[in-house]
Coordinates of C-alpha atoms in Angstrom, one line a residue:
M1 CA 41.5 -20.7 -14.2
P2 CA 37.9 -19.4 -14.3
L3 CA 35.3 -22.0 -15.4
E4 CA 34.2 -19.5 -18.1
A5 CA 37.6 -19.7 -19.7
Q6 CA 37.1 -23.5 -20.1
T7 CA 33.8 -23.1 -22.0
P8 CA 34.2 -24.5 -25.5
R9 CA 33.9 -22.1 -28.4
L10 CA 31.1 -22.9 -30.8
D11 CA 31.5 -22.7 -34.6
E12 CA 29.1 -19.9 -35.7
R13 CA 30.3 -19.4 -39.2
T14 CA 27.7 -18.8 -41.9
A15 CA 27.6 -20.4 -45.3
E16 CA 29.0 -17.2 -46.9
Q17 CA 31.9 -17.2 -44.5
I18 CA 32.7 -20.9 -45.2
F19 CA 32.5 -20.3 -48.9
L20 CA 34.9 -17.4 -48.8
E21 CA 37.4 -19.4 -46.8
L22 CA 37.2 -22.2 -49.3
R23 CA 37.7 -19.9 -52.2
E24 CA 40.8 -18.3 -50.6
R25 CA 42.3 -21.8 -50.5
I26 CA 42.0 -22.4 -54.3
P27 CA 45.4 -20.8 -55.2
V28 CA 47.1 -23.0 -52.6
Y29 CA 45.7 -26.3 -53.6
A30 CA 44.6 -25.7 -57.2
P31 CA 46.7 -22.9 -58.7
E32 CA 45.5 -23.8 -62.2
W33 CA 42.0 -22.9 -61.2
T34 CA 41.5 -19.3 -62.2
D35 CA 37.8 -18.9 -62.9
Y36 CA 36.1 -17.8 -59.7
N37 CA 32.8 -16.6 -61.3
E38 CA 29.5 -18.1 -60.0
S39 CA 28.9 -19.7 -63.4
D40 CA 31.9 -22.0 -62.8
P41 CA 30.8 -25.5 -61.7
G42 CA 33.6 -25.7 -59.1
I43 CA 32.3 -22.5 -57.5
T44 CA 28.8 -24.0 -57.5
L45 CA 30.2 -27.1 -55.7
L46 CA 31.9 -24.9 -53.1
Q47 CA 28.7 -23.1 -52.4
L48 CA 26.8 -26.4 -52.0
F49 CA 29.4 -27.7 -49.6
A50 CA 29.3 -24.4 -47.6
W51 CA 25.5 -24.6 -47.3
L52 CA 25.7 -28.3 -46.1
S53 CA 28.4 -27.4 -43.6
E54 CA 26.4 -24.5 -42.2
S55 CA 23.4 -26.9 -41.7
M56 CA 25.6 -29.4 -39.9
L57 CA 27.2 -26.8 -37.7
Y58 CA 23.8 -25.5 -36.7
Q59 CA 22.8 -28.9 -35.4
M60 CA 26.1 -29.4 -33.7
N61 CA 25.9 -26.0 -32.0
R62 CA 22.5 -26.9 -30.6
V63 CA 23.9 -30.0 -28.8
P64 CA 25.2 -27.9 -25.8
E65 CA 21.8 -26.1 -25.5
R66 CA 20.0 -29.4 -25.5
M67 CA 22.3 -30.8 -22.8
Y68 CA 21.7 -27.6 -20.7
L69 CA 17.9 -28.0 -21.0
K70 CA 18.1 -31.7 -20.1
F71 CA 20.2 -30.8 -17.1
L72 CA 17.6 -28.3 -16.0
H73 CA 14.9 -30.9 -16.5
L74 CA 17.0 -33.3 -14.3
L75 CA 17.0 -30.7 -11.6
Q76 CA 13.2 -30.4 -12.0
L77 CA 13.3 -26.9 -13.2
E78 CA 10.2 -26.4 -15.4
L79 CA 8.8 -23.5 -17.1
R80 CA 6.9 -21.3 -14.7
P81 CA 3.2 -21.6 -15.6
A82 CA 1.0 -18.6 -16.4
Q83 CA -0.1 -16.8 -13.3
P84 CA -3.7 -15.5 -12.7
A85 CA -4.5 -11.9 -12.3
T86 CA -6.6 -10.6 -9.4
A87 CA -9.4 -8.0 -9.7
H88 CA -11.7 -6.4 -7.2
L89 CA -15.3 -6.5 -8.5
S90 CA -18.3 -4.5 -7.2
F91 CA -21.8 -5.8 -7.8
T92 CA -25.0 -3.9 -8.0
A93 CA -28.3 -5.4 -7.0
A94 CA -31.3 -5.2 -9.4
T95 CA -34.0 -2.6 -8.6
G96 CA -37.0 -3.9 -6.6
V97 CA -35.5 -7.2 -5.3
T98 CA -37.5 -8.6 -2.4
E99 CA -34.9 -11.1 -1.3
L100 CA -31.2 -10.4 -0.5
P101 CA -29.1 -11.4 -3.5
A102 CA -26.3 -13.9 -2.7
L103 CA -23.4 -14.8 -4.9
P104 CA -21.7 -18.2 -4.2
P105 CA -17.9 -18.6 -4.2
R106 CA -16.4 -18.9 -7.7
T107 CA -19.1 -17.0 -9.4
R108 CA -17.9 -16.5 -13.0
V109 CA -17.5 -13.0 -14.4
S110 CA -16.4 -12.0 -17.9
L111 CA -14.3 -8.8 -18.3
S112 CA -12.9 -7.2 -21.4
A113 CA -9.2 -7.7 -21.8
T114 CA -6.9 -5.3 -23.7
D115 CA -6.7 -7.7 -26.7
G116 CA -10.5 -7.3 -27.3
E117 CA -11.3 -10.8 -26.0
D118 CA -13.0 -11.7 -22.8
A119 CA -11.1 -12.8 -19.7
I120 CA -13.0 -15.1 -17.3
F121 CA -12.7 -14.5 -13.6
E122 CA -14.1 -16.4 -10.6
T123 CA -14.8 -14.8 -7.2
L124 CA -12.7 -16.0 -4.3
A125 CA -15.4 -15.8 -1.7
G126 CA -19.2 -15.7 -1.5
L127 CA -20.9 -12.3 -1.2
D128 CA -24.2 -11.3 0.3
L129 CA -25.3 -8.1 -1.5
I130 CA -26.7 -5.0 0.1
P131 CA -29.8 -4.5 -2.2
L132 CA -30.0 -0.7 -1.5
E133 CA -28.2 1.8 -3.6
L134 CA -25.5 3.9 -2.0
A135 CA -26.8 7.4 -2.9
H136 CA -25.0 9.8 -0.5
V137 CA -21.6 10.0 1.1
L138 CA -21.3 12.6 3.8
V139 CA -18.4 13.5 6.1
Y140 CA -18.9 15.1 9.5
D141 CA -15.7 16.7 10.8
G142 CA -17.2 17.5 14.2
A143 CA -18.6 20.9 13.2
A144 CA -20.2 20.6 9.7
F145 CA -21.2 18.2 7.0
A146 CA -19.5 17.9 3.6
E147 CA -20.9 16.0 0.7
W148 CA -18.5 13.7 -1.3
N149 CA -20.9 11.8 -3.6
V150 CA -19.3 12.8 -6.8
A151 CA -15.7 12.2 -5.6
N152 CA -16.7 8.8 -4.2
A153 CA -18.5 7.8 -7.3
A154 CA -15.6 8.7 -9.6
G155 CA -12.8 7.5 -7.3
R156 CA -11.1 10.9 -7.4
P157 CA -9.9 13.2 -6.1
A158 CA -8.7 12.1 -2.7
W159 CA -10.9 13.0 0.2
S160 CA -10.8 12.4 3.9
P161 CA -13.5 10.2 5.5
F162 CA -13.2 12.0 8.8
G163 CA -12.3 15.5 7.7
P164 CA -8.9 17.2 7.5
T165 CA -8.2 16.9 11.2
A166 CA -9.9 13.6 12.0
Q167 CA -10.8 14.4 15.6
P168 CA -12.9 12.2 17.9
G169 CA -16.6 12.7 17.1
A170 CA -16.0 12.9 13.3
A171 CA -17.9 10.4 11.2
L172 CA -18.5 9.0 7.8
Y173 CA -22.1 8.8 6.8
L174 CA -23.4 6.4 4.1
G175 CA -26.9 7.0 2.9
F176 CA -28.8 4.2 1.1
T177 CA -32.0 4.7 -0.8
P178 CA -34.9 3.1 1.1
P179 CA -36.9 0.4 -0.6
E180 CA -40.1 1.4 -2.4
G181 CA -43.4 -0.3 -1.5
T182 CA -43.3 -3.3 0.8
R183 CA -40.1 -3.5 2.9
P184 CA -38.3 -6.8 2.5
P185 CA -37.7 -9.0 5.5
R186 CA -34.1 -7.7 5.8
L187 CA -32.6 -4.4 4.5
F188 CA -29.0 -5.6 4.9
P189 CA -27.3 -9.0 4.9
Q190 CA -26.0 -10.4 8.1
T191 CA -22.5 -9.4 7.0
M192 CA -21.9 -6.3 4.9
R193 CA -18.7 -6.1 2.9
F194 CA -17.0 -2.8 1.9
R195 CA -13.7 -2.1 0.3
V196 CA -11.6 1.0 0.9
F197 CA -9.7 2.2 -2.2
L198 CA -6.8 4.6 -1.7
P199 CA -5.9 7.2 -4.3
A200 CA -3.5 6.2 -7.1
P201 CA -1.2 9.2 -7.4
T202 CA 1.6 9.4 -10.0
A203 CA 4.1 9.1 -7.2
G204 CA 2.8 5.6 -6.4
A205 CA 1.5 3.9 -3.4
P206 CA 3.5 3.7 -0.1
A207 CA 5.6 0.6 0.7
V208 CA 3.7 -2.5 1.8
R209 CA 4.9 -4.8 4.6
A210 CA 4.6 -8.6 4.1
E211 CA 2.4 -9.2 7.1
G212 CA 1.3 -12.8 6.5
G213 CA -1.2 -12.8 9.3
L214 CA 1.2 -11.1 11.7
P215 CA 0.0 -8.0 13.7
L216 CA 0.4 -4.7 11.9
A217 CA 3.8 -3.1 12.3
V218 CA 2.0 0.1 13.6
P219 CA -1.5 -0.6 14.9
P220 CA -4.3 1.8 14.0
P221 CA -4.0 4.8 16.3
V222 CA -7.8 5.3 16.6
T223 CA -10.9 3.4 17.5
L224 CA -13.8 3.4 14.9
V225 CA -17.3 2.2 15.5
W226 CA -20.0 1.4 12.9
E227 CA -23.5 2.4 13.9
Y228 CA -27.1 2.4 12.6
R229 CA -30.5 3.7 13.9
P230 CA -33.1 1.0 14.7
P231 CA -36.7 1.7 13.6
G232 CA -38.5 4.0 16.0
S233 CA -35.4 5.1 17.8
R234 CA -33.5 8.4 17.9
F235 CA -30.3 6.8 19.2
W236 CA -27.5 5.1 17.2
Q237 CA -26.8 1.5 17.9
E238 CA -23.3 -0.1 17.5
L239 CA -22.6 -2.8 14.9
T240 CA -19.9 -5.4 15.3
T241 CA -16.9 -5.1 13.0
F242 CA -15.7 -8.5 12.0
R243 CA -12.7 -7.5 9.9
D244 CA -10.9 -4.3 9.0
E245 CA -8.1 -4.8 6.5
S246 CA -8.0 -1.1 5.9
A247 CA -6.4 -0.5 9.3
A248 CA -8.8 2.4 10.1
F249 CA -8.9 3.7 6.5
T250 CA -5.1 4.0 6.3
Q251 CA -4.6 1.3 3.6
E252 CA -6.6 -0.5 1.0
G253 CA -8.5 -3.4 2.2
Y254 CA -11.9 -5.0 3.0
L255 CA -14.3 -4.1 5.8
E256 CA -16.8 -6.7 7.1
V257 CA -19.4 -5.3 9.4
E258 CA -22.5 -6.7 10.9
G259 CA -25.6 -5.9 8.9
P260 CA -28.7 -4.7 10.7
A261 CA -31.9 -6.6 9.9
D262 CA -33.9 -3.3 9.7
A263 CA -33.0 0.4 10.1
D264 CA -34.8 3.7 10.2
A265 CA -34.9 6.1 7.3
F266 CA -34.4 9.8 8.2
T267 CA -32.9 13.0 6.9
V268 CA -29.3 14.2 7.6
D269 CA -28.1 17.8 7.0
A270 CA -28.8 19.0 3.5
V271 CA -30.2 15.6 2.3
T272 CA -33.9 16.4 2.5
D273 CA -35.2 13.0 1.4
P274 CA -35.2 10.2 4.1
H275 CA -32.4 7.6 3.6
V276 CA -31.2 4.6 5.5
W277 CA -28.0 5.8 7.1
L278 CA -25.0 3.9 8.4
R279 CA -22.1 5.7 9.9
C280 CA -18.5 5.0 10.9
R281 CA -17.6 7.2 13.9
L282 CA -14.2 8.0 15.3
V283 CA -14.7 7.6 19.0
A284 CA -11.2 7.7 20.5
G285 CA -7.6 8.5 19.6
V286 CA -6.1 10.7 16.9
Y287 CA -4.1 10.1 13.8
P288 CA -0.5 11.5 14.0
A289 CA -0.2 15.0 12.7
G290 CA -0.4 15.2 8.9
T291 CA -1.5 11.5 8.5
A292 CA -5.3 11.9 8.5
P293 CA -6.5 9.2 6.0
L294 CA -7.2 10.1 2.4
I295 CA -9.2 7.7 0.3
A296 CA -10.4 7.6 -3.3
A297 CA -13.6 5.7 -2.6
I298 CA -15.5 3.3 -0.4
R299 CA -17.5 0.7 -2.2
P300 CA -20.1 -1.8 -0.9
N301 CA -20.6 -5.3 -2.4
V302 CA -17.0 -5.8 -3.4
V303 CA -15.2 -9.2 -3.7
A304 CA -11.9 -10.3 -5.0
A305 CA -11.7 -12.5 -8.1
E306 CA -9.0 -14.5 -9.9
Q307 CA -8.6 -15.1 -13.6
L308 CA -9.3 -18.8 -13.2
S309 CA -12.0 -21.2 -14.4
T310 CA -13.1 -24.3 -12.5
V311 CA -13.5 -27.7 -14.2
R312 CA -15.3 -30.5 -12.4
D313 CA -15.7 -34.3 -12.9
E314 CA -13.4 -34.7 -15.8
I315 CA -12.8 -38.4 -16.6
L316 CA -9.2 -38.9 -17.6
G317 CA -8.9 -42.6 -18.4
D318 CA -7.4 -45.6 -16.9
S319 CA -3.7 -45.4 -17.7
D320 CA -0.6 -44.7 -15.6
G321 CA -0.3 -41.2 -17.0
F322 CA -2.5 -38.6 -18.8
T323 CA -2.9 -35.0 -19.6
L324 CA -5.7 -32.7 -18.3
R325 CA -7.7 -31.1 -21.1
R326 CA -7.4 -27.5 -19.8
T327 CA -4.1 -25.8 -19.2
P328 CA -2.3 -24.1 -17.5
V329 CA -3.4 -25.7 -14.3
Q330 CA -3.3 -24.1 -10.9
R331 CA -0.9 -26.5 -9.1
D332 CA -2.8 -26.9 -5.8
S333 CA -6.3 -27.0 -7.2
L334 CA -6.3 -30.5 -8.6
A335 CA -8.4 -33.0 -6.6
L336 CA -7.7 -36.4 -8.2
H337 CA -9.6 -39.6 -7.3
V338 CA -9.3 -43.2 -8.5
R339 CA -12.5 -45.3 -8.3
R340 CA -13.9 -48.5 -9.6
L341 CA -16.0 -48.3 -12.8
D342 CA -19.1 -49.4 -11.0
D343 CA -18.6 -46.9 -8.1
E344 CA -20.9 -44.0 -8.1
G345 CA -18.8 -42.1 -5.5
N346 CA -15.5 -40.3 -6.0
G347 CA -13.4 -43.2 -4.8
A348 CA -10.0 -42.8 -3.1
R349 CA -8.3 -39.4 -3.1
W350 CA -4.7 -39.2 -4.2
T351 CA -2.3 -36.6 -3.1
R352 CA -0.1 -34.4 -5.3
V353 CA 3.6 -34.4 -4.5
D354 CA 6.6 -32.6 -6.1
D355 CA 8.4 -35.9 -6.6
F356 CA 8.3 -39.6 -5.5
L357 CA 11.5 -39.5 -3.4
A358 CA 9.6 -39.9 -0.2
S359 CA 6.9 -42.2 -1.5
N360 CA 6.7 -45.9 -0.8
R361 CA 4.8 -48.6 -2.7
E362 CA 1.6 -47.9 -0.8
S363 CA 1.6 -44.1 -1.2
L364 CA -1.3 -42.7 -3.2
H365 CA 0.8 -40.0 -4.8
F366 CA 0.9 -38.3 -8.2
T367 CA 2.9 -35.4 -9.8
L368 CA 1.5 -32.6 -11.9
N369 CA 3.2 -30.5 -14.5
P370 CA 0.9 -27.4 -14.4
T371 CA 2.2 -26.0 -17.7
T372 CA 1.3 -29.1 -19.8
G373 CA -1.3 -30.6 -17.5
E374 CA 0.6 -33.9 -17.5
V375 CA -0.1 -36.2 -14.5
R376 CA 2.2 -39.0 -13.6
F377 CA 1.9 -41.9 -11.0
G378 CA 4.5 -43.9 -9.3
D379 CA 6.2 -47.0 -10.6
G380 CA 5.0 -49.4 -7.8
E381 CA 8.2 -49.0 -5.7
R382 CA 7.9 -45.3 -5.2
G383 CA 4.3 -44.5 -5.4
R384 CA 1.4 -46.9 -6.1
I385 CA 0.3 -47.6 -9.7
P386 CA -3.5 -47.2 -10.1
P387 CA -5.1 -50.7 -10.3
A388 CA -6.1 -51.8 -13.8
G389 CA -9.7 -51.3 -14.7
Q390 CA -10.2 -48.4 -12.4
E391 CA -11.3 -44.9 -13.5
I392 CA -9.2 -41.8 -12.9
L393 CA -11.4 -38.8 -12.2
A394 CA -10.3 -35.1 -11.8
V395 CA -13.0 -34.1 -9.3
E396 CA -12.0 -30.5 -9.6
Y397 CA -9.2 -28.3 -10.9
R398 CA -8.8 -24.7 -11.9
Y399 CA -7.0 -23.4 -15.0
G400 CA -6.2 -20.0 -16.6
G401 CA -3.8 -17.1 -16.1
G402 CA -1.6 -14.9 -18.3
A403 CA -0.8 -11.2 -18.7
R404 CA -4.0 -10.6 -20.7
G405 CA -5.8 -11.0 -17.4
N406 CA -4.5 -7.6 -16.2
V407 CA -7.6 -6.0 -17.5
P408 CA -8.4 -2.3 -17.0
P409 CA -11.3 -1.0 -15.0
G410 CA -14.7 -1.4 -16.6
D411 CA -18.0 -3.1 -16.7
G412 CA -18.4 -6.9 -17.0
A413 CA -21.0 -9.6 -17.2
V414 CA -21.9 -12.3 -14.8
L415 CA -21.9 -15.7 -16.4
G416 CA -24.5 -18.2 -15.2
P417 CA -27.5 -17.6 -12.9
A418 CA -27.2 -14.7 -10.6
P419 CA -30.7 -13.7 -9.4
G420 CA -31.0 -10.2 -8.1
V421 CA -27.7 -9.0 -9.6
D422 CA -27.9 -6.1 -12.1
T423 CA -24.3 -5.1 -13.0
V424 CA -20.7 -5.9 -12.1
R425 CA -17.6 -3.7 -12.5
A426 CA -13.9 -4.0 -12.0
E427 CA -13.0 -1.0 -9.9
R428 CA -9.2 -1.0 -10.5
D429 CA -6.7 -2.6 -12.9
A430 CA -6.4 -6.3 -12.3
V431 CA -2.8 -7.1 -11.2
G432 CA -0.6 -10.1 -10.9
G433 CA -1.2 -11.8 -14.2
G434 CA 1.9 -13.2 -15.9
D435 CA 2.4 -15.3 -19.1
E436 CA 4.1 -18.7 -19.1
Q437 CA 7.9 -18.4 -18.7
S438 CA 9.8 -18.7 -22.0
V439 CA 12.7 -21.1 -22.5
K440 CA 15.1 -18.2 -22.9
E441 CA 14.1 -16.7 -19.6
L442 CA 14.4 -20.0 -17.8
K443 CA 17.9 -20.5 -19.1
A444 CA 18.9 -17.0 -18.1
R445 CA 17.4 -17.3 -14.6
A446 CA 18.3 -20.9 -13.9
P447 CA 21.5 -20.1 -11.8
S448 CA 19.6 -17.7 -9.5
V449 CA 16.7 -20.1 -9.2
L450 CA 19.1 -22.9 -8.1
R451 CA 20.7 -20.5 -5.5
A452 CA 17.3 -19.5 -4.1
R453 CA 15.8 -23.0 -3.9
N454 CA 12.4 -21.7 -2.9
R455 CA 13.6 -19.7 0.1
A456 CA 14.8 -16.1 0.4
V457 CA 17.9 -15.3 2.4
S458 CA 20.2 -13.1 0.3
E459 CA 19.4 -10.1 -1.8
E460 CA 19.7 -12.2 -4.9
D461 CA 17.1 -14.6 -3.6
F462 CA 14.5 -11.9 -3.0
T463 CA 15.2 -10.3 -6.4
E464 CA 14.7 -13.6 -8.2
L465 CA 11.5 -14.5 -6.4
A466 CA 10.1 -11.0 -6.9
C467 CA 10.7 -11.3 -10.7
Q468 CA 8.6 -14.5 -10.6
A469 CA 5.5 -12.7 -9.3
G470 CA 3.1 -11.7 -12.0
G471 CA 3.1 -8.2 -13.4
V472 CA 6.7 -7.5 -12.4
A473 CA 9.2 -6.5 -15.2
R474 CA 12.2 -6.4 -12.9
A475 CA 13.1 -6.1 -9.2
R476 CA 15.9 -5.2 -6.8
A477 CA 16.2 -6.3 -3.2
I478 CA 18.2 -4.1 -0.8
A479 CA 19.2 -5.5 2.6
L480 CA 19.1 -3.3 5.8
M481 CA 16.8 -0.8 4.0
H482 CA 13.6 0.3 5.8
P483 CA 11.2 2.6 3.9
D484 CA 10.4 4.5 7.0
Y485 CA 14.0 5.2 7.9
P486 CA 15.8 6.2 4.7
G487 CA 19.5 6.3 4.9
V488 CA 19.6 4.2 8.1
A489 CA 20.8 0.6 8.1
V490 CA 18.0 -1.3 9.9
P491 CA 19.0 -4.9 10.9
G492 CA 16.6 -7.6 9.7
A493 CA 14.9 -5.3 7.2
V494 CA 14.8 -6.0 3.5
T495 CA 13.1 -3.8 0.9
V496 CA 12.2 -5.1 -2.5
L497 CA 11.8 -2.5 -5.2
I498 CA 9.7 -3.6 -8.2
V499 CA 9.2 -2.1 -11.7
P500 CA 5.7 -3.0 -13.0
D501 CA 5.3 -4.5 -16.5
N502 CA 3.3 -1.7 -18.0
A503 CA 3.9 1.1 -20.5
D504 CA 3.7 4.0 -18.1
N505 CA 6.5 6.6 -18.0
P506 CA 7.8 6.1 -15.4
P507 CA 6.3 2.7 -14.5
V508 CA 5.0 3.1 -11.0
P509 CA 3.5 0.0 -9.2
S510 CA 0.0 0.3 -7.9
G511 CA -1.0 -0.5 -4.3
D512 CA -2.7 -3.7 -5.4
L513 CA 0.5 -4.9 -7.2
L514 CA 2.7 -4.1 -4.2
R515 CA 0.3 -6.1 -2.0
S516 CA 0.3 -8.9 -4.5
V517 CA 4.1 -9.2 -4.6
A518 CA 4.3 -8.9 -0.8
H519 CA 1.8 -11.7 -0.4
Y520 CA 3.8 -13.8 -2.9
L521 CA 7.1 -13.2 -1.2
H522 CA 5.9 -13.8 2.4
P523 CA 6.2 -17.6 2.5
F524 CA 9.8 -17.5 1.3
R525 CA 11.2 -15.1 3.9
L526 CA 12.8 -16.0 7.2
L527 CA 10.8 -15.5 10.3
T528 CA 13.2 -12.8 11.5
T529 CA 13.1 -10.8 8.2
E530 CA 11.0 -7.7 8.1
L531 CA 10.1 -7.5 4.4
Y532 CA 8.8 -4.5 2.5
V533 CA 7.8 -4.1 -1.1
S534 CA 8.1 -0.6 -2.5
K535 CA 8.7 1.4 -5.7
P536 CA 12.0 2.7 -6.9
R537 CA 12.8 6.4 -6.8
Y538 CA 12.8 7.9 -10.3
R539 CA 14.9 10.7 -11.6
S540 CA 13.7 12.5 -14.8
V541 CA 16.4 13.0 -17.4
C542 CA 15.7 15.4 -20.3
V543 CA 17.9 16.1 -23.3
R544 CA 17.8 19.3 -25.2
A545 CA 20.0 19.1 -28.3
V546 CA 20.6 20.7 -31.7
V547 CA 21.4 18.1 -34.3
R548 CA 22.3 18.1 -38.0
A549 CA 20.6 15.7 -40.4
D550 CA 21.0 14.9 -44.1
P551 CA 19.6 17.7 -46.2
Y552 CA 17.1 15.4 -47.9
A553 CA 15.9 13.7 -44.7
S554 CA 12.6 14.7 -43.2
P555 CA 13.3 16.8 -40.0
G556 CA 10.2 15.5 -38.3
T557 CA 11.2 11.9 -38.9
V558 CA 14.7 12.5 -37.6
E559 CA 13.3 14.2 -34.5
R560 CA 10.9 11.4 -33.7
A561 CA 13.6 8.8 -34.2
A562 CA 16.0 10.8 -31.9
V563 CA 13.4 11.1 -29.2
A564 CA 12.6 7.4 -29.5
A565 CA 16.3 6.5 -29.3
L566 CA 16.7 8.6 -26.1
T567 CA 13.6 7.1 -24.6
T568 CA 14.8 3.5 -25.2
F569 CA 18.3 4.4 -23.8
L570 CA 16.7 5.7 -20.6
D571 CA 14.1 3.0 -20.3
P572 CA 13.9 2.1 -16.5
R573 CA 12.9 -1.5 -17.4
Q574 CA 16.4 -2.1 -18.6
W575 CA 18.5 0.6 -16.8
P576 CA 20.5 -0.8 -13.9
F577 CA 19.6 0.4 -10.4
G578 CA 22.0 3.0 -9.1
G579 CA 25.3 3.5 -10.8
E580 CA 26.3 6.5 -12.9
L581 CA 24.9 8.1 -16.0
Y582 CA 27.5 9.9 -18.2
P583 CA 25.8 12.6 -20.3
T584 CA 28.4 12.0 -23.1
A585 CA 26.7 8.7 -23.7
F586 CA 23.8 10.6 -25.3
Y587 CA 26.2 11.6 -28.2
D588 CA 26.6 7.9 -29.2
T589 CA 22.8 7.3 -28.9
L590 CA 22.0 10.3 -31.1
L591 CA 24.6 9.5 -33.7
E592 CA 23.2 6.0 -34.2
V593 CA 19.9 7.6 -35.4
P594 CA 19.5 7.1 -39.2
N595 CA 20.2 10.3 -41.3
L596 CA 21.5 12.1 -38.2
R597 CA 25.1 13.3 -39.0
A598 CA 26.2 15.6 -36.2
V599 CA 25.3 17.0 -32.8
D600 CA 25.9 20.8 -32.5
S601 CA 24.9 21.2 -28.8
L602 CA 23.6 19.1 -26.0
V603 CA 22.2 20.0 -22.6
V604 CA 21.1 17.5 -20.0
E605 CA 18.5 18.3 -17.3
V606 CA 18.1 16.1 -14.3
D607 CA 14.8 16.5 -12.3
G608 CA 14.2 19.8 -14.2
Q609 CA 17.6 21.3 -13.4
P610 CA 20.6 21.7 -15.8
H611 CA 23.2 19.1 -15.0
G612 CA 26.2 21.3 -15.9
R613 CA 29.3 19.8 -17.3
L614 CA 28.9 16.9 -19.7
D615 CA 32.0 15.1 -18.4
V616 CA 30.5 14.8 -14.9
A617 CA 28.4 11.7 -14.3
V618 CA 24.9 11.8 -12.8
R619 CA 25.2 9.6 -9.7
L620 CA 22.2 7.5 -8.7
D621 CA 21.5 6.0 -5.3
R622 CA 21.1 2.2 -5.1
D623 CA 17.3 2.6 -5.1
E624 CA 17.1 5.0 -8.0
L625 CA 16.3 4.6 -11.7
V626 CA 16.2 7.1 -14.6
Y627 CA 13.4 7.7 -17.0
S628 CA 12.8 10.0 -20.0
G629 CA 11.5 13.5 -19.6
A630 CA 10.2 15.7 -22.4
H631 CA 13.2 15.7 -24.8
E632 CA 13.6 18.6 -27.2
I633 CA 15.5 18.0 -30.4
A634 CA 16.0 20.8 -33.0
V635 CA 16.9 19.4 -36.4
R636 CA 18.9 21.5 -38.9
P637 CA 20.3 20.5 -42.3
Y638 CA 23.8 19.1 -42.5
T639 CA 26.2 20.9 -44.9
D640 CA 29.9 20.3 -45.5
W641 CA 32.1 23.1 -44.3

């Protein structure tokens, strides 16, 4: 017999139901009792007993839930802490600086969140700013120059950095405004950092492979060289490229290039004023036909930042357990030391572990609950107890996170000293932020979490882990599916389709979110698994109907309610992947609308084409979802025939 059949049934009767059952028993046990009015004292007593019984049943019914949560706690399944969002920030140097501005790692920046409050971000790396303003962006396609200043500044529309054909000899020219007055000792830092941003079309970004430091699946087919002109020379000199995450401008990523100490200012094409020019030249190879790169913008002085704040030297007491003041805590960021009270140093460092099962009595181990900030030490047998009279010091930890960190693009403010910095701006939506997991969600996902156990083998494992990534509303993993070979079963390939947690229609993940999820999933996959993260395929469904409403109901209100009901029914955040959509289901959806009495006619369009017969289902592939198109509802008064 299935285990589900053995599950005990809980008593969910309300006080009203209990009272009615008691009243129905009066003729059996007390036939002389004939007054059932609420003014009768006996009826009042029955109502009192019914209310007390409902209260007792409520507590009794909660016992299984408490036991279930205690079981999850025994298995060390805790609420997933809030996850920090990641943003890409571009900095602008102040006018007239004489020294190269430098930002240290974890520079704090305040950005405006959607709730009107500020979200605090910290940069993940240091940044040496180019103090010169990027004034001109030119593209030389081998025959003529084209100016893309406006498109690059606005981040739209898409433009090719090497022209439409991208042949050897084509080049991207970046013109910087030369300094006024006395030239500083260096015009550029030793390492210049740029970021390539790809367009964000409504169709979404291409699939992202979880590389994890592995070589690219398809290496860049071209060779690019960055160059500058030294002072007094008419010849271009090559610069060293340290890193190219953009794979020759074919994907979003950072570029790190050697910065020349000095460079000549000269004129190029229609730019009559002398500027300091850098160029990226295509020297060998060609892109495959039809795949010349298209970008939205190239930005200097960009660095990634996380929605986390750093706390240092927090004294936490001298007990065997305590709670950090700031939560939620990033799990691996806590550096904990135990020292003598008269010790001016940091003392001995203790190591965070998941549990004390492998600890002995000499192990300097502790555990951390990132959600509550609670730190626990061992019991003397498994894990050492901090000696009495010694001070426990959190040398450093980072806290923060949440969905509110998914801030839109916009200007921000640098918190703290930042000499030489004028402005800071988030170039794209921050992605990856997620709120703390709710108890309801933990209970629903506990079985799949137990099956996955922090590794991804089956489709269900990848699906569950993808849902844990910040900014993901739902996911679906499909084995043997390769985004470059649709319809072909590719051994070892797994494609994870994600639906972002946003209000777009349809919700299409951005390139940054795809990369964030791919980076999150990479440590869980097997070495032999070729993992991709992509978007679902969406099919637009539009309903055109003539309905009848109550004569005294507002037609506009009924129309809006009908459109809202159809939109909710077709919401891709709750619609199952694949399967079948029967057009007759729209009748039930419309007839549940208040004041809507009948449906005269109904036509369903799929991807702009009439579906035809209403008794024939719309069949969806396993990677497809539906979403609402522009529904048209005509409301007419209902009359009895």
